Structures are given as structure tokens and as C-alpha cells.
Amino acid sequence: MRLWPAALVVCCVLLSPWLQAATTVKGVRIWASPDNTRLVLDLSAAPSHKSRRLTNPERLEIELADVSSLNLGPVSGSAALVKRVYATRTPSAATAVVIELSQSAAESIFSLPPSPPYGHRLVIDLKPQAYRSQSPAPVTEVKSVTPLPAPKIVTPSHATGRDIVIAIDAGHGGNDPGAVGPNGTHEKRVTFAISQMLMQMINQQPGLKAVLTRTGDYYIHPGKRPDVARQKQADLLISVHADAVKNRKAHGASVWVLSMRRATTEVGRMLEQTEQHSELLGGVAEVIKDSANERYLAQTVLDLSMNHSMVTGFEVAKEVLRELDKVAHLHKKEPQAASLAVLKAPDIPSILIETGFISNYNEERLLKDSGHQRKLASAIFGAVKSYFEQQPPADSMFAALKQQGRAVPTQSASVGQTAATADRIHRVKAGESLSKLARQYGVSMAQLRQYNKLRDDNIQIGQVLRIP
Ligand SMILES: [Zn+2]
């Protein structure tokens, strides 16, 4: 096999005995979520690897076979758990990548085949071990990533009762971009933007409260997303996505609910494939593929609460479609049924909204337009509010008002104010620092820190900041 001249230049450190070998390590990417840190090694070929844990300092060594060149830097992303990543030789003279950790962590390592825009990858998931003994940290309070909810106006008079909790799940995130549009728009960015707007609208509505499954640009397994909703005792889980198919003409929004049977429609199959495809990229909904799981699910759904969840999910889905119909084209006018991981919480009514086809040129343009995103968020908000006005949980403020024959108060900020609030949100881009943003927005760094509950001046790419 011939050696590429370019490889010769790159293989500085680890060259000599591996001239005949095939794999090159092209870089490392890191994402941190509140309870999981993911590293991805980008490779030129399918990796063959062994790993071992070493202590003093705490580190994970991943030995790679047949490495011809290794270029780790610059590492994109950072995580509190990872102190540094470097290349080394093992005692047996093999090439290894060492991940030095700030504390002991359990690892799970797996490889992923090429899936555009990525090539071969080795994924290393790390979970801090101390974390396991604690109860899970409430997601909305972790780090500084969460934008603070808009201040809430206390509802006047004697309507008592709890807030109805809506969990919003921005699809994909981190190394899982979701679907990618013809002009390169990442689904994860669209879903996050719409989710943030929806959160603000919900939090401005007395009697409703929003919680987010993901509060920044990181990956959460679809099956874990309902856990967040459960922790927060959510009354409803809304997962926000954008569709993609090969046929660029396909367009329009659709709403999905859990199906007891496998999704049998053509679109259902396409969605399942899309999601499977995403799973290869590192994320999203796992579909039920074998009959053993199917039976397991069938048993689960016998649960009465599941029944209630499914009915609620279906009714909310219909309401959402009614509202979306006013602001967007509908791909399907009725709720569609599928067996997707994010919809499978037996106790929480769940819907998945495909806000449009990011694979369609026109809809890709719309989906990244903040005005259109706001229309979609507003339609979803209207549907949720309307549904719970009709069917409020018994102990909620909405129920108390209904009993008193009173209308639910309107949002505590006007639409104009909502827009103004939303415009004062900044998503951190590469090369930005807190001091730069302070200058840009004409505020002090102290104000930014305080307003966003930052512990220090460190900000991360993808982090969302509120600007005072
Ligand atoms: Zn998706």
C-alpha cells in the first residue's frame, strides 16, 4: 500500500513502525451534558480498539490498532470531567489515546459507521461515578446553560392550584445534528430554537410551567428524555423535531403519538428509517424492531395510566395539528402513530412534532427563520393552553378557574414583549468570550454572570445566554 505524502507530514509523533498501517485519527470532539460526557474520535477507517482504566491520575487509555497518523488537536468542545486528551504509546508500543479525567468515571465505548457528514467514529461515553450515588441533578438547574424563565406575574385573586408542567424536548443535540438540510441547516438547532421560544411562551402563561429535557447543545439518549419529564412530574411531553426524506418535494408538519402496534403507514416507515439513521449518528428515537420488544410494550400499555397517556397524547396532538394548520402546511392532517423511544413513557402523555421537512429547500429556509419558528412555537403553545383549559388536571390552577367559571388569564407579556425578550437571547458561537459579549451588548460582565447564574467567566459554544 502506498503512503500518502500528506500523511507523512501529519504523523509527527507516532510514525515509524506504522508506515504500512491504514487508520488515521483525524480529531476529537467533546460534548458535556449534565450527566454524561461524550468524546468522539474521528477516524479514517473502522477502529479496532481496547481500553483500560488507569489511576493516579484517573484516566482511560484507548489503544488503537494500525494507526498511521494521529492528530488530536485542537480538541473541539470541553467538559469538566475531561482534563486533557493526549496521544501516547503503550508499553507494548501500540498507539493509544489517553483521556485524563477529573474524577473516576464509568465508560462505554462503541464505534459508529460513516454517516454523512461524519466518517468512521469511536464514541466514548463517560459517566462520573460519584454521580450515580446521588439523585439525578435537576436538569434545569445544571451549570449555566439554562436560560432563566421569564419572570412570572403572580396570578391575581383567589385561584389556587398547581402549575401544569410541560416538558419540552428539543430533538437531537451535541454530536447528533439530526437531519441536515440541503443548505446545511442542522435539525438540532431548529428544534432548540423553537423549544426555547415555546418555553418562554409557556412560562409567561400563569398556570403553566415549562421544563426542558436539554438545556444546551449536548446529546441525551431518546429513551432517557422522558426520565427528565418524569422527574419534573410533567403533565405532557412535547418532543420537537424536523423531518427529512430523500424526496426533496416532501413538505409539511406532522404530529406523532405512541402506537401500540408498529407504525404501518408509509410515512411511519420513513420516519422510523430517519430515526434509525439518526441513531447511527449517535442519537434519537429507537424504533421497536423485534417482536420480543413489541410484546413487552404491549404488556406495558395495558397499564391504565398508559391508556390515559395515550388518549391525552392523541387529543393534544389533534389540537396541535389544528393550530399548526393556521401557520404551516400540514403533511398529515391526523395524528400519526409510531413506536419511538421518546414517546414511550407509559405514564406521561407524549407527542412528537415534526415541524416541517428540513430536506425541502423552502421549508429548510422557513425552519431556520426566527419569525417562522415563533409562529410554530406560538401555535404549539396555543394548542397546549387550549387543551388544558378544556381538560385541566384536577389539582391545577386551570381546574380551579374552570370550576369558578373564570377564564384562564392571558400571557403575562404582550406578543411584542415576548419578541423583545426572545431577541435578547444569545447563543454562544466559536471565538466568543463573556467579555466580548458584554461589549457587544453594552452590559457588564458582572451583569451577564449574575443574570445567567454563571459561576465564572467560562462559556461554551452552543450555550444560551440571556442578555439583561
Ligand atoms: Zn429528529
Short mmCIF file of C-alpha atoms and ligand atoms in Angstrom, two decimals:
data_model
loop_
_atom_site.label_atom_id
_atom_site.label_comp_id
_atom_site.label_asym_id
_atom_site.label_seq_id
_atom_site.Cartn_x
_atom_site.Cartn_y
_atom_site.Cartn_z
CA MET A 1 0.00 0.00 0.00
CA ARG A 2 1.27 3.43 -0.93
CA LEU A 3 1.62 6.05 1.71
CA TRP A 4 0.06 9.43 1.08
CA PRO A 5 2.59 12.26 1.23
CA ALA A 6 0.15 14.30 3.31
CA ALA A 7 0.09 11.59 5.93
CA LEU A 8 3.83 11.86 6.25
CA VAL A 9 3.53 15.48 7.27
CA VAL A 10 0.82 14.81 9.82
CA CYS A 11 2.28 11.77 11.50
CA CYS A 12 4.70 13.65 13.60
CA VAL A 13 4.84 11.75 16.87
CA LEU A 14 3.81 8.23 16.22
CA LEU A 15 5.13 7.42 12.86
CA SER A 16 7.85 4.89 12.33
CA PRO A 17 6.57 1.34 12.87
CA TRP A 18 3.17 2.06 11.37
CA LEU A 19 4.06 3.16 7.87
CA GLN A 20 2.09 0.29 6.39
CA ALA A 21 -0.97 0.85 8.55
CA ALA A 22 -4.29 2.28 7.47
CA THR A 23 -6.12 4.20 10.15
CA THR A 24 -5.63 7.88 10.78
CA VAL A 25 -7.09 9.67 13.77
CA LYS A 26 -8.38 12.98 12.48
CA GLY A 27 -9.59 14.70 15.58
CA VAL A 28 -11.53 14.55 18.79
CA ARG A 29 -14.77 16.23 19.73
CA ILE A 30 -16.23 16.55 23.22
CA TRP A 31 -19.76 17.25 24.43
CA ALA A 32 -20.85 17.52 28.02
CA SER A 33 -24.40 17.15 29.23
CA PRO A 34 -25.34 17.36 32.89
CA ASP A 35 -24.90 13.63 33.49
CA ASN A 36 -22.87 12.38 30.57
CA THR A 37 -19.75 13.36 28.69
CA ARG A 38 -19.22 12.12 25.17
CA LEU A 39 -15.95 12.08 23.24
CA VAL A 40 -15.85 11.21 19.59
CA LEU A 41 -12.67 10.23 17.78
CA ASP A 42 -12.94 10.82 14.05
CA LEU A 43 -11.13 8.10 12.16
CA SER A 44 -10.34 7.22 8.57
CA ALA A 45 -11.32 3.56 8.98
CA ALA A 46 -13.36 1.35 11.29
CA PRO A 47 -11.47 1.30 14.59
CA SER A 48 -10.13 -1.76 16.32
CA HIS A 49 -9.60 -0.82 19.93
CA LYS A 50 -9.01 -1.97 23.51
CA SER A 51 -9.41 0.16 26.56
CA ARG A 52 -8.16 0.11 30.10
CA ARG A 53 -8.61 2.27 33.16
CA LEU A 54 -5.59 3.71 34.93
CA THR A 55 -5.37 5.64 38.15
CA ASN A 56 -3.13 8.37 39.59
CA PRO A 57 -4.20 10.34 37.75
CA GLU A 58 -7.60 8.91 36.87
CA ARG A 59 -7.53 8.14 33.13
CA LEU A 60 -8.85 6.00 30.36
CA GLU A 61 -6.44 4.64 27.80
CA ILE A 62 -7.79 3.57 24.43
CA GLU A 63 -5.40 1.54 22.38
CA LEU A 64 -6.00 1.70 18.64
CA ALA A 65 -4.72 -0.86 16.18
CA ASP A 66 -3.00 0.07 12.90
CA VAL A 67 -2.76 3.78 13.38
CA SER A 68 -0.70 5.55 10.74
CA SER A 69 -1.23 9.10 11.85
CA LEU A 70 -2.74 10.80 14.78
CA ASN A 71 -3.75 14.41 15.00
CA LEU A 72 -5.86 15.15 18.05
CA GLY A 73 -5.79 18.87 18.22
CA PRO A 74 -7.36 21.25 18.51
CA VAL A 75 -9.99 19.47 20.57
CA SER A 76 -13.44 20.89 19.90
CA GLY A 77 -15.59 21.32 22.98
CA SER A 78 -14.76 20.84 26.63
CA ALA A 79 -16.10 19.12 29.72
CA ALA A 80 -15.44 19.45 33.41
CA LEU A 81 -14.90 15.70 33.56
CA VAL A 82 -12.12 15.70 30.94
CA LYS A 83 -8.87 17.34 31.97
CA ARG A 84 -6.98 16.66 28.78
CA VAL A 85 -6.71 14.27 25.87
CA TYR A 86 -3.36 13.20 24.52
CA ALA A 87 -1.67 10.53 22.46
CA THR A 88 0.80 8.05 23.84
CA ARG A 89 2.45 4.67 23.24
CA THR A 90 1.51 1.74 25.41
CA PRO A 91 4.27 -0.44 26.96
CA SER A 92 3.71 -2.79 24.02
CA ALA A 93 4.44 0.14 21.67
CA ALA A 94 0.86 0.44 20.39
CA THR A 95 -0.75 3.81 19.75
CA ALA A 96 -3.18 4.97 22.40
CA VAL A 97 -5.35 7.96 23.12
CA VAL A 98 -5.45 8.85 26.80
CA ILE A 99 -8.35 10.71 28.35
CA GLU A 100 -7.32 12.20 31.65
CA LEU A 101 -10.28 12.65 33.98
CA SER A 102 -11.01 14.98 36.85
CA GLN A 103 -12.74 12.15 38.69
CA SER A 104 -13.50 8.46 38.36
CA ALA A 105 -15.97 7.67 35.59
CA ALA A 106 -17.61 4.64 34.04
CA GLU A 107 -17.07 4.37 30.30
CA SER A 108 -18.96 2.83 27.46
CA ILE A 109 -17.18 2.66 24.12
CA PHE A 110 -18.62 1.84 20.73
CA SER A 111 -17.86 2.52 17.10
CA LEU A 112 -20.14 4.07 14.51
CA PRO A 113 -20.00 3.54 10.74
CA PRO A 114 -19.80 6.54 8.38
CA SER A 115 -22.92 8.62 8.15
CA PRO A 116 -22.64 11.99 6.44
CA PRO A 117 -21.35 14.47 7.45
CA TYR A 118 -19.25 12.13 9.58
CA GLY A 119 -16.91 9.25 8.76
CA HIS A 120 -15.89 6.35 10.98
CA ARG A 121 -16.08 7.22 14.66
CA LEU A 122 -15.22 5.76 18.01
CA VAL A 123 -17.57 7.07 20.68
CA ILE A 124 -16.58 7.14 24.35
CA ASP A 125 -19.37 7.90 26.81
CA LEU A 126 -18.29 8.77 30.33
CA LYS A 127 -20.46 8.93 33.40
CA PRO A 128 -18.95 10.31 36.60
CA GLN A 129 -19.21 7.51 39.14
CA ALA A 130 -19.90 9.73 42.12
CA TYR A 131 -22.89 10.98 40.20
CA ARG A 132 -24.61 7.61 40.36
CA SER A 133 -24.96 7.57 44.11
CA GLN A 134 -26.67 10.92 44.11
CA SER A 135 -30.17 11.51 42.98
CA PRO A 136 -30.08 12.87 39.45
CA ALA A 137 -29.43 16.56 39.30
CA PRO A 138 -32.43 18.54 38.20
CA VAL A 139 -31.67 19.32 34.61
CA THR A 140 -32.87 22.88 34.52
CA GLU A 141 -30.53 23.84 37.35
CA VAL A 142 -27.38 22.34 35.98
CA LYS A 143 -24.46 24.55 35.02
CA SER A 144 -25.27 27.84 33.50
CA VAL A 145 -26.74 26.60 30.28
CA THR A 146 -30.38 27.14 31.18
CA PRO A 147 -31.81 30.45 30.15
CA LEU A 148 -33.79 31.74 33.08
CA PRO A 149 -37.52 31.58 32.57
CA ALA A 150 -39.14 34.96 32.08
CA PRO A 151 -40.28 36.48 35.36
CA LYS A 152 -43.75 35.31 36.13
CA ILE A 153 -46.55 37.59 37.12
CA VAL A 154 -48.37 36.25 40.13
CA THR A 155 -51.96 35.50 39.25
CA PRO A 156 -54.29 37.88 40.98
CA SER A 157 -57.21 36.87 43.18
CA HIS A 158 -58.02 33.55 44.73
CA ALA A 159 -57.34 31.00 42.02
CA THR A 160 -55.16 28.41 43.67
CA GLY A 161 -53.76 25.15 42.38
CA ARG A 162 -50.54 23.95 40.90
CA ASP A 163 -48.94 24.79 37.60
CA ILE A 164 -49.42 22.33 34.77
CA VAL A 165 -45.92 21.18 33.82
CA ILE A 166 -45.00 20.89 30.15
CA ALA A 167 -41.71 19.13 29.36
CA ILE A 168 -40.22 20.36 26.09
CA ASP A 169 -37.74 18.10 24.35
CA ALA A 170 -35.59 19.74 21.69
CA GLY A 171 -34.73 16.82 19.43
CA HIS A 172 -31.11 15.70 18.92
CA GLY A 173 -28.14 17.75 20.13
CA GLY A 174 -24.40 17.54 20.62
CA ASN A 175 -22.76 15.17 18.16
CA ASP A 176 -26.18 14.19 16.84
CA PRO A 177 -27.19 17.01 14.47
CA GLY A 178 -30.41 15.23 13.49
CA ALA A 179 -31.38 15.72 9.87
CA VAL A 180 -29.26 18.10 7.81
CA GLY A 181 -30.95 20.33 5.23
CA PRO A 182 -29.73 20.82 1.64
CA ASN A 183 -28.14 24.11 2.72
CA GLY A 184 -26.56 22.57 5.80
CA THR A 185 -29.10 23.57 8.46
CA HIS A 186 -28.89 21.21 11.43
CA GLU A 187 -32.17 19.92 12.81
CA LYS A 188 -30.79 20.18 16.37
CA ARG A 189 -30.52 23.98 16.03
CA VAL A 190 -34.06 24.37 14.69
CA THR A 191 -35.54 22.17 17.42
CA PHE A 192 -33.61 24.05 20.11
CA ALA A 193 -34.69 27.49 18.88
CA ILE A 194 -38.37 26.52 18.69
CA SER A 195 -38.19 24.84 22.10
CA GLN A 196 -36.69 27.96 23.69
CA MET A 197 -39.47 30.13 22.27
CA LEU A 198 -42.13 27.67 23.37
CA MET A 199 -40.61 27.61 26.86
CA GLN A 200 -40.82 31.38 27.13
CA MET A 201 -44.43 31.47 25.99
CA ILE A 202 -45.41 28.75 28.44
CA ASN A 203 -43.57 30.40 31.32
CA GLN A 204 -45.35 33.68 30.65
CA GLN A 205 -48.70 31.91 30.99
CA PRO A 206 -49.97 31.84 34.58
CA GLY A 207 -50.86 28.25 35.47
CA LEU A 208 -48.38 26.66 33.05
CA LYS A 209 -44.70 25.89 33.62
CA ALA A 210 -42.12 24.62 31.13
CA VAL A 211 -39.17 22.34 31.78
CA LEU A 212 -36.58 21.35 29.18
CA THR A 213 -35.05 17.95 28.62
CA ARG A 214 -31.95 19.52 27.14
CA THR A 215 -30.77 22.99 28.02
CA GLY A 216 -27.80 23.27 25.68
CA ASP A 217 -26.11 21.64 22.74
CA TYR A 218 -25.44 18.15 24.03
CA TYR A 219 -26.74 14.68 23.39
CA ILE A 220 -29.31 12.83 25.51
CA HIS A 221 -30.44 9.37 24.55
CA PRO A 222 -34.08 9.47 23.37
CA GLY A 223 -35.04 6.81 25.89
CA LYS A 224 -33.67 9.00 28.71
CA ARG A 225 -35.61 12.10 27.70
CA PRO A 226 -38.89 11.00 29.31
CA ASP A 227 -36.96 10.48 32.59
CA VAL A 228 -36.46 14.22 32.81
CA ALA A 229 -40.16 14.76 32.24
CA ARG A 230 -40.92 12.21 34.94
CA GLN A 231 -38.56 13.81 37.48
CA LYS A 232 -40.35 17.10 36.93
CA GLN A 233 -43.75 15.40 37.16
CA ALA A 234 -44.66 16.70 33.74
CA ASP A 235 -48.25 16.56 32.59
CA LEU A 236 -47.18 16.48 28.96
CA LEU A 237 -44.00 15.82 26.99
CA ILE A 238 -43.56 17.57 23.66
CA SER A 239 -40.65 16.43 21.52
CA VAL A 240 -39.75 18.88 18.76
CA HIS A 241 -38.20 17.62 15.52
CA ALA A 242 -37.90 18.38 11.81
CA ASP A 243 -38.42 15.75 9.15
CA ALA A 244 -36.16 14.61 6.33
CA VAL A 245 -36.66 12.30 3.39
CA LYS A 246 -34.86 11.72 0.10
CA ASN A 247 -37.71 13.26 -1.87
CA ARG A 248 -36.95 16.99 -1.64
CA LYS A 249 -40.55 17.80 -2.57
CA ALA A 250 -41.99 16.36 0.62
CA HIS A 251 -43.09 19.14 2.93
CA GLY A 252 -45.35 19.98 5.83
CA ALA A 253 -45.70 19.34 9.53
CA SER A 254 -46.95 16.20 11.24
CA VAL A 255 -47.61 15.12 14.80
CA TRP A 256 -46.81 11.70 16.18
CA VAL A 257 -48.21 9.79 19.12
CA LEU A 258 -47.36 6.43 20.55
CA SER A 259 -48.72 3.46 18.69
CA MET A 260 -49.45 0.15 20.34
CA ARG A 261 -48.88 -1.56 17.07
CA ARG A 262 -45.93 -0.88 14.87
CA ALA A 263 -46.28 2.08 12.63
CA THR A 264 -47.54 0.66 9.40
CA THR A 265 -48.06 3.65 7.19
CA GLU A 266 -45.56 4.56 4.54
CA VAL A 267 -44.65 7.74 6.38
CA GLY A 268 -44.29 5.77 9.58
CA ARG A 269 -41.71 3.57 7.93
CA MET A 270 -39.89 6.57 6.58
CA LEU A 271 -39.83 8.20 9.97
CA GLU A 272 -38.55 5.04 11.56
CA GLN A 273 -35.77 4.92 8.99
CA THR A 274 -34.92 8.55 9.57
CA GLU A 275 -34.70 7.92 13.26
CA GLN A 276 -32.67 4.77 12.79
CA HIS A 277 -30.38 6.77 10.61
CA SER A 278 -30.06 9.33 13.36
CA GLU A 279 -29.32 6.60 15.85
CA LEU A 280 -26.28 5.77 13.75
CA LEU A 281 -25.20 9.35 14.05
CA GLY A 282 -25.29 8.95 17.77
CA GLY A 283 -28.86 9.61 18.66
CA VAL A 284 -32.56 9.77 18.62
CA ALA A 285 -35.51 7.50 18.72
CA GLU A 286 -35.00 3.81 18.71
CA VAL A 287 -37.77 2.01 16.98
CA ILE A 288 -39.05 -1.25 18.18
CA LYS A 289 -37.51 -3.73 15.85
CA ASP A 290 -38.19 -7.17 17.23
CA SER A 291 -41.27 -8.95 18.39
CA ALA A 292 -39.96 -9.54 21.92
CA ASN A 293 -39.86 -5.80 22.49
CA GLU A 294 -43.19 -5.44 20.81
CA ARG A 295 -44.73 -7.87 23.27
CA TYR A 296 -43.05 -6.12 26.16
CA LEU A 297 -44.53 -2.86 25.01
CA ALA A 298 -47.93 -4.45 24.56
CA GLN A 299 -47.81 -5.55 28.20
CA THR A 300 -46.76 -2.13 29.32
CA VAL A 301 -49.54 -0.41 27.52
CA LEU A 302 -52.12 -2.46 29.37
CA ASP A 303 -51.37 -0.19 32.27
CA LEU A 304 -54.25 2.15 32.88
CA SER A 305 -52.07 5.22 33.13
CA MET A 306 -50.71 4.33 29.75
CA ASN A 307 -54.22 4.35 28.44
CA HIS A 308 -54.81 7.77 29.87
CA SER A 309 -51.48 8.97 28.45
CA MET A 310 -52.33 7.72 25.01
CA VAL A 311 -55.75 9.32 24.97
CA THR A 312 -54.32 12.60 26.21
CA GLY A 313 -51.44 12.44 23.74
CA PHE A 314 -53.87 11.85 20.90
CA GLU A 315 -56.16 14.70 21.93
CA VAL A 316 -53.26 17.14 22.36
CA ALA A 317 -51.88 16.03 19.00
CA LYS A 318 -55.20 16.85 17.31
CA GLU A 319 -55.25 20.27 18.96
CA VAL A 320 -51.65 20.95 17.87
CA LEU A 321 -52.50 19.98 14.28
CA ARG A 322 -55.49 22.32 14.34
CA GLU A 323 -53.24 25.22 15.38
CA LEU A 324 -50.31 24.32 13.11
CA ASP A 325 -52.73 24.24 10.19
CA LYS A 326 -53.11 28.02 10.59
CA VAL A 327 -49.38 28.79 10.25
CA ALA A 328 -47.87 25.93 8.23
CA HIS A 329 -48.64 23.33 5.61
CA LEU A 330 -49.67 20.01 7.12
CA HIS A 331 -48.01 16.89 5.79
CA LYS A 332 -50.58 14.74 7.59
CA LYS A 333 -53.86 16.09 8.93
CA GLU A 334 -54.35 13.37 11.53
CA PRO A 335 -52.02 12.32 14.36
CA GLN A 336 -49.65 9.59 13.19
CA ALA A 337 -48.74 6.62 15.32
CA ALA A 338 -45.23 5.26 15.80
CA SER A 339 -43.17 3.38 18.36
CA LEU A 340 -40.47 5.91 19.11
CA ALA A 341 -38.36 5.88 22.24
CA VAL A 342 -39.16 9.42 23.23
CA LEU A 343 -42.88 8.65 23.12
CA LYS A 344 -42.68 5.52 25.21
CA ALA A 345 -43.05 6.86 28.75
CA PRO A 346 -46.07 4.90 29.91
CA ASP A 347 -47.12 7.48 32.46
CA ILE A 348 -46.62 10.76 30.60
CA PRO A 349 -48.76 11.85 27.68
CA SER A 350 -46.26 12.43 24.89
CA ILE A 351 -46.31 13.82 21.40
CA LEU A 352 -43.60 14.27 18.80
CA ILE A 353 -43.94 17.21 16.42
CA GLU A 354 -42.22 17.17 13.06
CA THR A 355 -42.29 20.91 12.42
CA GLY A 356 -41.63 20.55 8.68
CA PHE A 357 -39.22 18.93 6.24
CA ILE A 358 -35.71 20.28 6.61
CA SER A 359 -34.91 18.26 3.47
CA ASN A 360 -37.19 20.58 1.48
CA TYR A 361 -35.43 23.75 0.25
CA ASN A 362 -38.30 26.05 1.08
CA GLU A 363 -39.03 24.55 4.47
CA GLU A 364 -35.36 24.50 5.42
CA ARG A 365 -35.35 28.26 4.83
CA LEU A 366 -38.56 28.66 6.87
CA LEU A 367 -37.39 26.42 9.69
CA LYS A 368 -34.30 28.48 10.33
CA ASP A 369 -36.22 31.75 10.14
CA SER A 370 -36.91 33.03 13.64
CA GLY A 371 -40.23 34.57 12.58
CA HIS A 372 -41.48 31.22 11.33
CA GLN A 373 -40.05 29.43 14.38
CA ARG A 374 -42.04 31.84 16.54
CA LYS A 375 -45.24 31.11 14.59
CA LEU A 376 -44.71 27.37 15.13
CA ALA A 377 -43.95 27.82 18.83
CA SER A 378 -46.97 30.06 19.22
CA ALA A 379 -49.24 27.51 17.51
CA ILE A 380 -47.98 24.74 19.79
CA PHE A 381 -48.41 26.97 22.82
CA GLY A 382 -51.97 27.88 21.80
CA ALA A 383 -52.87 24.23 21.38
CA VAL A 384 -51.42 23.22 24.75
CA LYS A 385 -53.19 26.04 26.55
CA SER A 386 -56.46 25.31 24.82
CA TYR A 387 -56.27 21.58 25.59
CA PHE A 388 -55.59 22.12 29.29
CA GLU A 389 -58.31 24.75 29.53
CA GLN A 390 -60.72 22.04 28.46
CA GLN A 391 -59.11 19.14 30.34
CA PRO A 392 -57.20 20.53 33.32
CA PRO A 393 -55.62 18.14 35.85
CA ALA A 394 -57.83 18.15 38.96
CA ASP A 395 -55.35 19.89 41.30
CA SER A 396 -54.25 22.57 38.82
CA MET A 397 -54.93 26.27 38.81
CA PHE A 398 -56.59 25.82 35.43
CA ALA A 399 -59.05 23.40 37.08
CA ALA A 400 -59.76 25.84 39.93
CA LEU A 401 -60.53 28.59 37.44
CA LYS A 402 -62.74 26.32 35.40
CA GLN A 403 -64.68 25.37 38.50
CA GLN A 404 -65.18 29.02 39.34
CA GLY A 405 -66.37 29.61 35.79
CA ARG A 406 -63.49 32.01 35.21
CA ALA A 407 -61.35 32.30 32.12
CA VAL A 408 -57.69 31.42 32.22
CA PRO A 409 -55.69 34.70 32.34
CA THR A 410 -53.76 35.56 29.22
CA GLN A 411 -49.99 35.51 28.90
CA SER A 412 -48.31 37.89 31.28
CA ALA A 413 -46.42 39.66 28.49
CA SER A 414 -47.78 41.00 25.24
CA VAL A 415 -46.68 39.47 22.00
CA GLY A 416 -44.42 42.46 21.37
CA GLN A 417 -42.74 42.00 24.71
CA THR A 418 -42.34 38.32 24.02
CA ALA A 419 -40.49 39.12 20.84
CA ALA A 420 -38.32 41.66 22.61
CA THR A 421 -37.46 39.17 25.34
CA ALA A 422 -36.64 36.48 22.83
CA ASP A 423 -34.37 38.80 20.88
CA ARG A 424 -32.24 39.30 23.97
CA ILE A 425 -31.02 35.74 23.93
CA HIS A 426 -27.60 34.95 22.61
CA ARG A 427 -26.29 31.56 21.60
CA VAL A 428 -22.52 31.39 22.08
CA LYS A 429 -20.53 30.88 18.89
CA ALA A 430 -16.92 29.83 18.39
CA GLY A 431 -14.43 32.51 19.38
CA GLU A 432 -16.79 34.40 21.67
CA SER A 433 -15.99 35.19 25.26
CA LEU A 434 -18.01 36.68 28.08
CA SER A 435 -16.07 39.94 27.83
CA LYS A 436 -16.68 40.14 24.09
CA LEU A 437 -20.41 39.59 24.57
CA ALA A 438 -20.53 42.15 27.36
CA ARG A 439 -19.01 44.72 24.98
CA GLN A 440 -21.29 43.66 22.16
CA TYR A 441 -24.47 44.13 24.20
CA GLY A 442 -23.24 47.09 26.24
CA VAL A 443 -23.62 45.36 29.60
CA SER A 444 -21.07 44.49 32.26
CA MET A 445 -19.60 41.03 32.66
CA ALA A 446 -20.91 41.01 36.23
CA GLN A 447 -24.44 41.62 34.94
CA LEU A 448 -24.09 38.76 32.47
CA ARG A 449 -22.74 36.43 35.15
CA GLN A 450 -25.47 37.34 37.60
CA TYR A 451 -28.28 37.27 35.07
CA ASN A 452 -27.25 33.82 33.86
CA LYS A 453 -26.16 32.45 37.23
CA LEU A 454 -22.67 31.78 35.88
CA ARG A 455 -20.11 30.64 38.41
CA ASP A 456 -17.21 32.04 36.40
CA ASP A 457 -16.43 33.68 33.08
CA ASN A 458 -16.29 30.43 31.13
CA ILE A 459 -18.90 30.00 28.43
CA GLN A 460 -19.27 27.21 25.94
CA ILE A 461 -20.16 27.05 22.28
CA GLY A 462 -23.89 26.49 21.93
CA GLN A 463 -24.64 27.82 25.40
CA VAL A 464 -27.63 30.14 25.53
CA LEU A 465 -27.27 33.38 27.48
CA ARG A 466 -29.94 35.86 28.45
CA ILE A 467 -28.92 39.43 27.90
CA PRO A 468 -30.15 41.83 30.60
ZN ZN B 1 -35.44 14.30 14.55
#
